XYZ file of C-alpha atoms in Angstrom:
578
model
C 79.207 58.761 113.316
C 76.627 57.396 110.864
C 73.300 56.672 112.469
C 72.415 52.984 112.483
C 69.005 51.971 111.090
C 66.538 50.486 113.541
C 66.115 46.741 113.440
C 63.299 46.575 115.960
C 61.370 49.038 118.133
C 58.574 48.308 120.624
C 56.921 49.597 123.757
C 57.846 47.167 126.556
C 57.352 47.072 130.297
C 60.234 47.376 132.740
C 59.693 47.714 136.503
C 56.031 48.650 136.004
C 56.988 51.474 133.661
C 56.613 51.590 129.897
C 59.784 52.069 127.808
C 60.397 52.587 124.126
C 62.956 49.842 123.401
C 65.047 50.030 120.220
C 67.624 47.684 118.709
C 70.079 48.530 115.949
C 73.374 46.940 114.933
C 75.343 48.952 117.483
C 73.085 49.520 120.515
C 70.185 48.226 122.508
C 68.506 51.318 123.974
C 65.385 52.025 126.003
C 63.749 55.293 126.999
C 60.961 55.739 129.484
C 57.672 57.015 128.145
C 56.329 59.535 130.651
C 52.762 60.738 130.596
C 53.574 63.614 132.890
C 56.653 65.100 134.473
C 57.524 63.749 137.873
C 59.882 65.096 140.432
C 62.734 62.676 140.920
C 64.235 62.188 144.346
C 67.599 60.637 145.181
C 70.964 60.563 143.462
C 71.981 59.133 140.130
C 73.075 55.998 141.994
C 69.393 55.016 142.269
C 69.022 55.157 138.501
C 68.893 51.855 136.644
C 72.420 51.021 135.606
C 73.448 49.662 132.228
C 76.573 49.738 130.033
C 78.831 52.748 129.656
C 77.895 55.975 127.852
C 79.567 58.559 130.077
C 79.715 61.340 127.513
C 75.943 61.353 127.213
C 75.497 61.180 130.975
C 77.216 64.523 131.277
C 75.320 66.081 128.346
C 71.808 64.906 129.184
C 69.330 67.816 128.904
C 67.622 68.718 132.152
C 64.022 67.598 132.396
C 64.391 64.935 129.683
C 63.320 61.446 130.665
C 66.137 58.949 131.149
C 67.353 56.696 128.355
C 69.666 53.727 128.739
C 71.891 51.801 126.377
C 74.014 48.681 126.053
C 76.468 48.231 123.143
C 75.470 45.105 121.214
C 79.033 43.647 121.410
C 78.731 43.792 125.225
C 75.510 41.799 125.386
C 76.411 38.424 126.908
C 73.198 36.552 126.109
C 69.421 36.844 125.724
C 66.845 34.323 126.844
C 63.088 33.994 127.200
C 61.615 34.223 130.684
C 58.212 33.115 131.906
C 55.985 35.344 133.977
C 56.737 33.370 137.149
C 60.428 34.144 136.842
C 61.738 30.872 135.413
C 64.232 31.328 132.595
C 63.266 29.022 129.762
C 66.668 28.465 128.214
C 68.462 27.671 131.453
C 65.711 26.056 133.548
C 66.765 27.974 136.633
C 64.935 30.413 138.878
C 65.748 34.079 138.901
C 64.229 36.968 140.781
C 62.335 39.392 138.567
C 62.133 42.981 139.724
C 58.326 43.203 139.476
C 55.432 40.915 138.535
C 54.230 41.734 135.027
C 51.072 43.790 134.918
C 48.036 42.839 132.909
C 48.648 43.241 129.200
C 52.334 42.210 129.351
C 52.263 38.434 130.012
C 55.572 37.472 128.343
C 59.181 38.433 129.110
C 62.785 38.121 127.957
C 66.033 38.796 129.830
C 69.174 40.421 128.424
C 72.502 39.728 130.176
C 75.071 42.434 129.571
C 78.414 43.807 130.729
C 78.125 46.366 133.512
C 81.185 48.410 134.386
C 82.105 49.052 137.991
C 84.902 50.822 139.783
C 88.584 50.076 139.183
C 88.046 48.444 135.772
C 85.827 45.674 137.131
C 83.091 44.197 134.962
C 79.968 42.385 136.085
C 77.303 40.399 134.257
C 73.947 42.045 134.976
C 70.401 41.363 133.764
C 67.494 43.475 132.575
C 64.075 41.868 131.979
C 61.515 43.328 129.561
C 57.830 42.288 129.498
C 56.024 42.039 126.175
C 52.380 42.275 125.158
C 52.400 38.904 123.369
C 54.598 35.852 122.899
C 55.230 36.481 119.197
C 56.739 39.882 119.969
C 58.854 38.363 122.744
C 60.262 35.714 120.397
C 60.907 38.350 117.755
C 63.048 40.337 120.206
C 64.973 37.272 121.364
C 65.613 36.153 117.785
C 66.707 39.619 116.619
C 69.211 40.042 119.448
C 70.602 36.542 118.902
C 71.057 37.242 115.204
C 73.119 40.320 116.034
C 75.252 38.329 118.462
C 75.885 35.674 115.799
C 77.300 38.376 113.531
C 80.055 39.029 116.090
C 82.614 36.626 114.609
C 85.299 37.549 117.152
C 83.401 35.756 119.925
C 84.698 32.304 120.897
C 82.395 29.289 120.783
C 84.729 26.480 121.887
C 87.598 26.948 124.367
C 90.420 24.808 125.717
C 90.804 25.545 129.441
C 93.800 24.677 131.634
C 93.433 24.960 135.413
C 96.427 25.090 137.738
C 95.136 23.705 141.076
C 98.373 24.527 142.926
C 99.032 28.192 142.037
C 98.562 31.093 144.447
C 96.245 30.039 147.272
C 95.334 26.818 145.447
C 91.883 28.156 144.568
C 92.104 27.837 140.776
C 89.568 25.029 140.378
C 87.089 26.635 142.773
C 87.409 30.037 141.063
C 86.704 28.501 137.673
C 83.722 26.425 138.806
C 82.031 29.199 140.795
C 82.884 32.405 138.913
C 83.811 31.512 135.344
C 82.042 28.343 134.197
C 78.527 29.774 134.835
C 79.337 32.808 132.661
C 80.689 30.631 129.836
C 77.561 28.493 130.057
C 75.271 31.532 129.910
C 77.113 32.745 126.799
C 76.761 29.263 125.183
C 80.526 28.685 125.105
C 81.547 25.022 125.223
C 84.785 24.110 126.985
C 87.259 21.255 127.282
C 88.842 21.513 130.736
C 92.216 20.060 131.733
C 93.387 20.253 135.358
C 97.189 20.211 135.226
C 98.968 17.565 137.266
C 102.613 18.668 137.141
C 104.857 21.553 136.112
C 104.756 22.314 132.355
C 101.828 19.941 131.833
C 99.939 22.597 129.832
C 103.046 23.550 127.838
C 103.765 19.975 126.807
C 100.150 19.254 125.940
C 99.941 22.329 123.706
C 103.250 21.537 121.994
C 102.510 17.906 121.207
C 98.911 16.765 121.699
C 96.295 19.540 121.558
C 94.194 19.747 118.390
C 94.172 23.537 118.179
C 91.961 23.603 115.068
C 89.005 22.640 117.276
C 89.256 25.729 119.470
C 88.701 29.469 119.212
C 90.995 30.164 122.137
C 93.016 28.816 125.043
C 92.220 29.926 128.593
C 94.485 29.454 131.598
C 93.241 29.610 135.173
C 96.252 30.391 137.361
C 99.023 32.919 137.840
C 101.779 34.363 135.689
C 103.637 31.043 135.694
C 100.629 29.257 134.223
C 100.284 31.932 131.556
C 103.979 31.525 130.718
C 103.394 27.791 130.199
C 100.594 28.530 127.737
C 102.721 31.065 125.856
C 105.660 28.665 125.564
C 103.412 25.849 124.374
C 101.584 27.925 121.750
C 104.599 29.855 120.447
C 106.771 26.719 120.227
C 103.952 24.828 118.494
C 103.472 27.647 115.977
C 107.192 27.884 115.161
C 107.504 24.121 114.764
C 104.487 24.011 112.434
C 105.973 26.843 110.349
C 109.513 25.439 110.264
C 111.092 28.277 112.277
C 114.284 27.500 114.206
C 113.815 28.914 117.725
C 117.536 28.502 118.481
C 118.423 31.194 115.957
C 118.230 34.569 117.683
C 117.883 36.396 114.339
C 114.834 34.398 113.193
C 111.575 36.291 112.728
C 108.974 34.382 114.723
C 105.491 33.672 113.356
C 102.610 35.170 115.410
C 100.224 32.710 117.058
C 96.829 32.455 115.412
C 94.838 31.601 118.530
C 93.985 33.959 121.392
C 94.814 33.378 125.048
C 92.576 34.174 128.001
C 93.828 34.690 131.560
C 91.632 33.960 134.574
C 93.673 35.279 137.544
C 94.188 32.742 140.331
C 97.856 33.252 141.275
C 99.905 35.217 143.781
C 100.431 38.488 141.883
C 98.761 38.080 138.450
C 100.886 40.888 137.052
C 100.085 40.156 133.390
C 96.330 40.209 133.952
C 96.551 43.424 135.978
C 98.690 45.154 133.340
C 96.411 44.193 130.421
C 92.938 44.475 131.982
C 93.453 46.761 134.991
C 92.187 44.405 137.683
C 92.734 40.883 139.001
C 89.090 39.851 138.972
C 88.093 36.440 137.522
C 84.601 37.537 136.418
C 86.023 40.562 134.581
C 88.532 38.398 132.717
C 85.835 35.854 131.844
C 83.644 38.601 130.367
C 86.546 39.855 128.240
C 86.803 36.329 126.845
C 83.050 36.113 126.216
C 82.807 39.383 124.272
C 85.811 38.298 122.182
C 88.216 41.106 122.985
C 91.517 41.312 121.125
C 94.807 42.677 122.487
C 98.141 41.896 120.781
C 101.164 41.481 123.043
C 104.915 41.683 122.471
C 107.089 38.747 123.529
C 110.853 38.646 124.196
C 112.943 35.661 123.171
C 115.987 34.910 125.332
C 119.033 33.107 123.917
C 122.448 32.016 125.166
C 125.133 31.236 122.565
C 122.556 30.576 119.831
C 120.550 28.318 122.118
C 116.957 29.244 122.945
C 116.273 29.544 126.684
C 112.810 31.036 127.290
C 110.204 33.557 126.241
C 109.372 36.542 128.431
C 106.135 38.553 128.352
C 106.599 40.840 131.345
C 109.886 41.065 133.294
C 113.491 40.058 132.828
C 115.390 40.977 135.980
C 119.067 40.531 136.873
C 120.550 41.482 140.227
C 117.905 42.447 142.769
C 114.897 40.699 141.229
C 116.954 37.681 140.231
C 118.311 37.316 143.760
C 114.823 37.696 145.267
C 113.504 34.880 143.095
C 116.488 32.603 143.700
C 116.146 33.012 147.460
C 112.357 32.628 147.457
C 112.584 29.361 145.524
C 114.403 27.869 148.507
C 111.500 28.914 150.761
C 108.466 27.693 148.854
C 107.175 26.158 152.078
C 106.393 29.715 153.232
C 103.795 30.245 150.490
C 103.284 33.732 148.985
C 104.874 35.297 152.092
C 108.252 34.074 150.851
C 108.463 36.948 148.350
C 108.252 39.581 151.086
C 110.813 37.755 153.234
C 113.265 37.263 150.349
C 112.766 40.849 149.183
C 113.766 42.274 152.567
C 116.690 39.871 152.857
C 117.984 40.725 149.363
C 117.640 44.448 150.006
C 119.671 44.195 153.219
C 122.327 42.079 151.481
C 122.714 44.813 148.835
C 124.816 42.917 146.297
C 126.004 44.564 143.086
C 127.290 42.886 139.912
C 129.724 43.899 137.182
C 128.877 43.424 133.546
C 128.418 44.856 130.064
C 125.054 45.811 128.605
C 124.746 46.481 124.877
C 121.455 47.437 123.272
C 119.823 48.550 120.048
C 117.823 51.684 120.909
C 114.346 52.133 119.453
C 114.863 55.494 117.782
C 112.410 54.896 114.939
C 109.164 55.007 116.945
C 106.905 57.303 118.910
C 107.176 57.534 122.678
C 109.884 57.082 125.288
C 109.972 55.521 128.774
C 109.670 58.887 130.548
C 106.927 60.584 128.506
C 104.210 59.479 130.989
C 102.014 58.292 128.116
C 100.402 55.155 129.509
C 99.316 52.287 127.296
C 95.512 52.178 127.208
C 92.796 50.477 125.178
C 93.174 51.454 121.517
C 96.660 52.833 122.232
C 97.756 55.169 119.422
C 101.457 54.533 120.030
C 101.065 50.744 119.734
C 98.984 51.115 116.571
C 101.279 53.710 114.992
C 104.547 51.964 115.856
C 103.162 48.612 114.730
C 102.228 50.071 111.360
C 105.575 51.860 111.076
C 107.579 48.723 111.860
C 105.518 46.655 109.405
C 106.196 49.176 106.645
C 109.923 49.098 107.411
C 109.943 45.290 107.294
C 108.258 45.351 103.868
C 110.767 47.957 102.680
C 113.713 45.760 103.728
C 112.232 42.843 101.791
C 112.108 44.937 98.613
C 115.674 46.228 98.964
C 118.885 44.404 98.106
C 120.272 42.167 100.883
C 122.304 44.081 103.486
C 124.226 43.027 106.547
C 122.527 42.746 109.942
C 124.616 45.575 111.358
C 123.535 47.896 108.531
C 119.887 47.014 109.034
C 119.899 47.321 112.807
C 121.766 50.579 113.191
C 124.209 51.434 115.969
C 124.363 49.458 119.192
C 125.181 51.263 122.423
C 127.425 49.730 125.091
C 127.409 50.417 128.841
C 129.849 48.855 131.310
C 129.615 49.164 135.051
C 128.483 47.837 138.410
C 124.746 47.325 138.725
C 122.360 46.594 141.573
C 119.676 45.630 139.068
C 119.131 45.299 135.321
C 115.467 45.045 134.322
C 113.736 44.723 130.974
C 109.961 45.258 130.859
C 107.721 44.720 127.834
C 104.731 45.997 129.809
C 104.270 48.205 132.861
C 104.509 45.166 135.199
C 101.909 46.842 137.401
C 100.243 44.873 140.182
C 98.110 45.771 143.229
C 101.230 46.281 145.348
C 102.862 48.467 142.701
C 100.064 50.176 140.734
C 102.521 52.046 138.485
C 104.759 49.058 137.843
C 108.436 48.948 136.927
C 107.950 51.074 133.797
C 104.656 53.004 133.841
C 104.928 54.151 130.212
C 105.844 50.757 128.710
C 103.553 49.648 125.876
C 101.996 46.260 125.272
C 102.352 46.008 121.510
C 104.829 48.540 120.122
C 107.695 46.096 119.485
C 109.985 47.420 122.233
C 111.116 46.772 125.791
C 112.159 49.298 128.430
C 115.683 48.515 129.666
C 116.194 49.869 133.201
C 119.725 50.052 134.637
C 120.218 50.717 138.358
C 123.875 51.379 139.018
C 125.682 50.707 142.275
C 124.497 53.165 144.918
C 123.901 53.375 148.637
C 121.242 51.264 150.298
C 119.266 54.422 151.140
C 119.234 55.592 147.525
C 118.163 52.165 146.307
C 115.314 52.257 148.815
C 114.274 55.638 147.395
C 114.070 54.043 143.960
C 111.999 51.098 145.213
C 109.586 53.341 147.086
C 108.888 55.327 143.931
C 107.203 52.252 142.470
C 104.381 52.831 144.955
C 103.970 56.642 144.811
C 103.583 59.342 142.160
C 107.258 60.327 141.950
C 109.248 59.634 138.776
C 111.191 56.474 139.565
C 113.693 57.210 136.789
C 114.541 60.724 138.006
C 117.560 59.583 140.007
C 121.242 59.978 139.120
C 122.001 56.249 139.408
C 119.010 55.122 137.267
C 118.790 55.203 133.489
C 116.181 53.795 131.145
C 116.241 53.061 127.405
C 113.563 51.875 125.006
C 115.130 49.094 122.951
C 114.439 46.518 120.253
C 117.234 44.165 121.395
C 119.836 43.941 124.140
C 122.654 41.702 125.345
C 124.250 41.241 128.706
C 127.535 39.660 129.658
C 128.856 39.545 133.243
C 132.454 40.585 133.819
C 133.125 37.146 135.293
C 132.174 35.000 132.298
C 130.483 31.674 132.858
C 133.134 29.900 130.797
C 135.775 31.252 133.177
C 133.842 29.874 136.124
C 133.777 26.439 134.529
C 137.552 26.584 134.017
C 137.995 27.673 137.634
C 136.042 24.690 138.865
C 138.380 22.408 136.924
C 141.397 24.173 138.460
C 142.513 25.545 135.074
C 142.885 29.060 133.758
C 145.871 31.241 133.011
C 146.518 32.140 136.639
C 147.695 28.683 137.706
C 146.695 26.684 140.781
C 146.687 29.548 143.322
C 144.534 31.792 141.151
C 142.281 28.900 140.232
C 141.889 27.971 143.909
C 140.907 31.543 144.750
C 138.287 31.587 142.017
C 137.042 28.189 143.103
C 136.635 29.517 146.644
C 134.614 32.459 145.270
C 132.377 30.063 143.376
C 131.827 27.997 146.542
C 130.933 31.218 148.354
C 128.405 32.000 145.629
C 126.736 28.643 146.150
C 126.813 29.052 149.941
C 126.360 32.806 150.606
C 126.163 32.397 154.373
C 129.865 33.246 154.529
C 129.043 36.845 153.549
C 131.276 37.059 150.459
C 129.926 38.956 147.457
C 128.653 36.511 144.774
C 130.242 36.713 141.342
C 127.061 36.638 139.237
C 123.366 36.974 139.841
C 120.558 35.012 138.180
C 118.045 36.215 135.598
C 114.426 36.254 136.697
C 112.410 35.508 133.556
C 108.704 35.909 134.388
C 109.224 34.104 137.685
C 111.599 31.411 136.379
C 115.376 31.317 136.899
C 117.482 31.180 133.742
C 120.476 28.805 133.794
C 122.869 31.368 132.257
C 123.824 34.957 133.041
C 125.068 35.788 129.529
C 122.002 36.316 127.366
C 120.759 37.923 124.162
C 117.200 39.271 124.072
C 115.035 40.320 121.118
C 111.512 41.771 121.158
C 108.995 40.186 118.785
C 106.176 42.571 118.016
C 102.625 41.332 118.650
C 103.615 37.678 118.759
C 100.559 36.608 120.763
C 96.988 37.864 121.221
C 94.941 38.048 124.397
C 91.248 38.051 125.168
C 91.624 41.606 126.502
C 91.376 45.169 125.226
C 94.007 46.938 127.308
C 93.198 49.098 130.297
C 90.275 51.414 129.589
C 90.569 55.074 130.567
C 88.829 55.798 133.833
C 85.843 58.162 133.482
C 86.222 61.784 134.501
C 83.943 61.279 137.498
C 84.069 57.729 138.767
C 80.556 57.999 140.231
C 79.254 58.091 136.665
C 81.243 55.089 135.483
C 78.397 52.612 135.649
C 75.158 54.200 134.390
C 74.567 54.782 130.711
C 71.807 57.315 130.999
C 71.674 59.141 127.695
């Protein structure tokens, strides 16, 4: 890598020790100037901790004095500090590590991202003392100039807070953990506390002046994030004249990024894109202006748009769990555990036909154990490959859809569950998720089919979500990476409507029997097997069982960078001694 020229270099005081501090366009570094070698006691945990330069931690020559670094893009802010510890820019008191010694009367403080365990980030401070005020101002100005060059950083955000999600702590989480960080980074915000379901979606679709903002941030759970996605995607398609009801339409990607501050029950989307459900970590990803594209599925029924999905579409088990839990909202988050056990014991299966367009033109497959991580090669390669193919189709003569899409595969049978995941769907309870090797931005979804099996075997499959065993290595489970898929239950919804009217080819007796089955479905206490399940679409129940699903590559962008690889030795994950 080409060495960056120095912008500024000075000898400054830190904790009563003199350091050579250097700034270039990539790094802020400082190295202690030692007059004589000293024996160092204690572990590396007592070393001053900054940033993340693990490779140089492991290669540091023995006997060499410690150096420390912070990447410039991960500097949150810089501000002048007086000798008594008052920060000039913020007018608040902060504890300085040591009183400045004679000859270093001025000081400035750098706030930066510090990495902790399990993908958590923290905002930490380091205060340098200068020999004169002119030098101090020169350092502050130089660092600020470098931060201004980072055009990906947001300056004005639209924030939606769901005060009712999860444990109803959304407003408190924002005010105590997020707003102070935004203020320190000089980010201005317009905050809207939602008052009813789909408030944020409707405001984004109709009223919000999106040209004023560099991003939209939601404080809540997966449901709140889904509202934001629906509002932004629908607004973008309407502005571009795209008909969302046409399943074959190519949707236009949203031009504004979305931030997620986790404050819900599971926060699956945040966990799968950042690696932790920590509000401060998510806020810091927004501040540094991270960028992570994300695939989105569109769901249609008979050429009518139903919903978008960014994580899970589940029919059978997960649909039944959601449908039952919705009737027990008074139980709070505990309702999911109760409904899950009840649905497992009920053990219903459903007949239907699944047809799908396999993704044979890309790298990777659902069982290759290649996890999607920050800077994922598969997402980048497949995205480039699919873009090139799209350009090629534009240059060629018009061809039919079937010729362009290749061969569909059809599977008929009885299923306990049909799941489609556009991401791993990992969460603290299931660290691997439904599909551990699913990718965030490769233009595909992993279609998981669990055929009818014994209750014991199904339990084996569920338990593998929480351990290291391959959850797809079972005879009754199959998984396919797809671009599109369709599902139709054996008992069609149109037939059910005819049954309810007493019609149908079977006459009154047959119609009465079907009507009785439909009544049993609506009132399952009788113990009869229901005809159809419901689709769980990111925590919302779809009104139809017959659906058509297409994956739209990189339709939205997040203030995230994907899950970073854990360091080889986690004890070294925080210091950046070089």
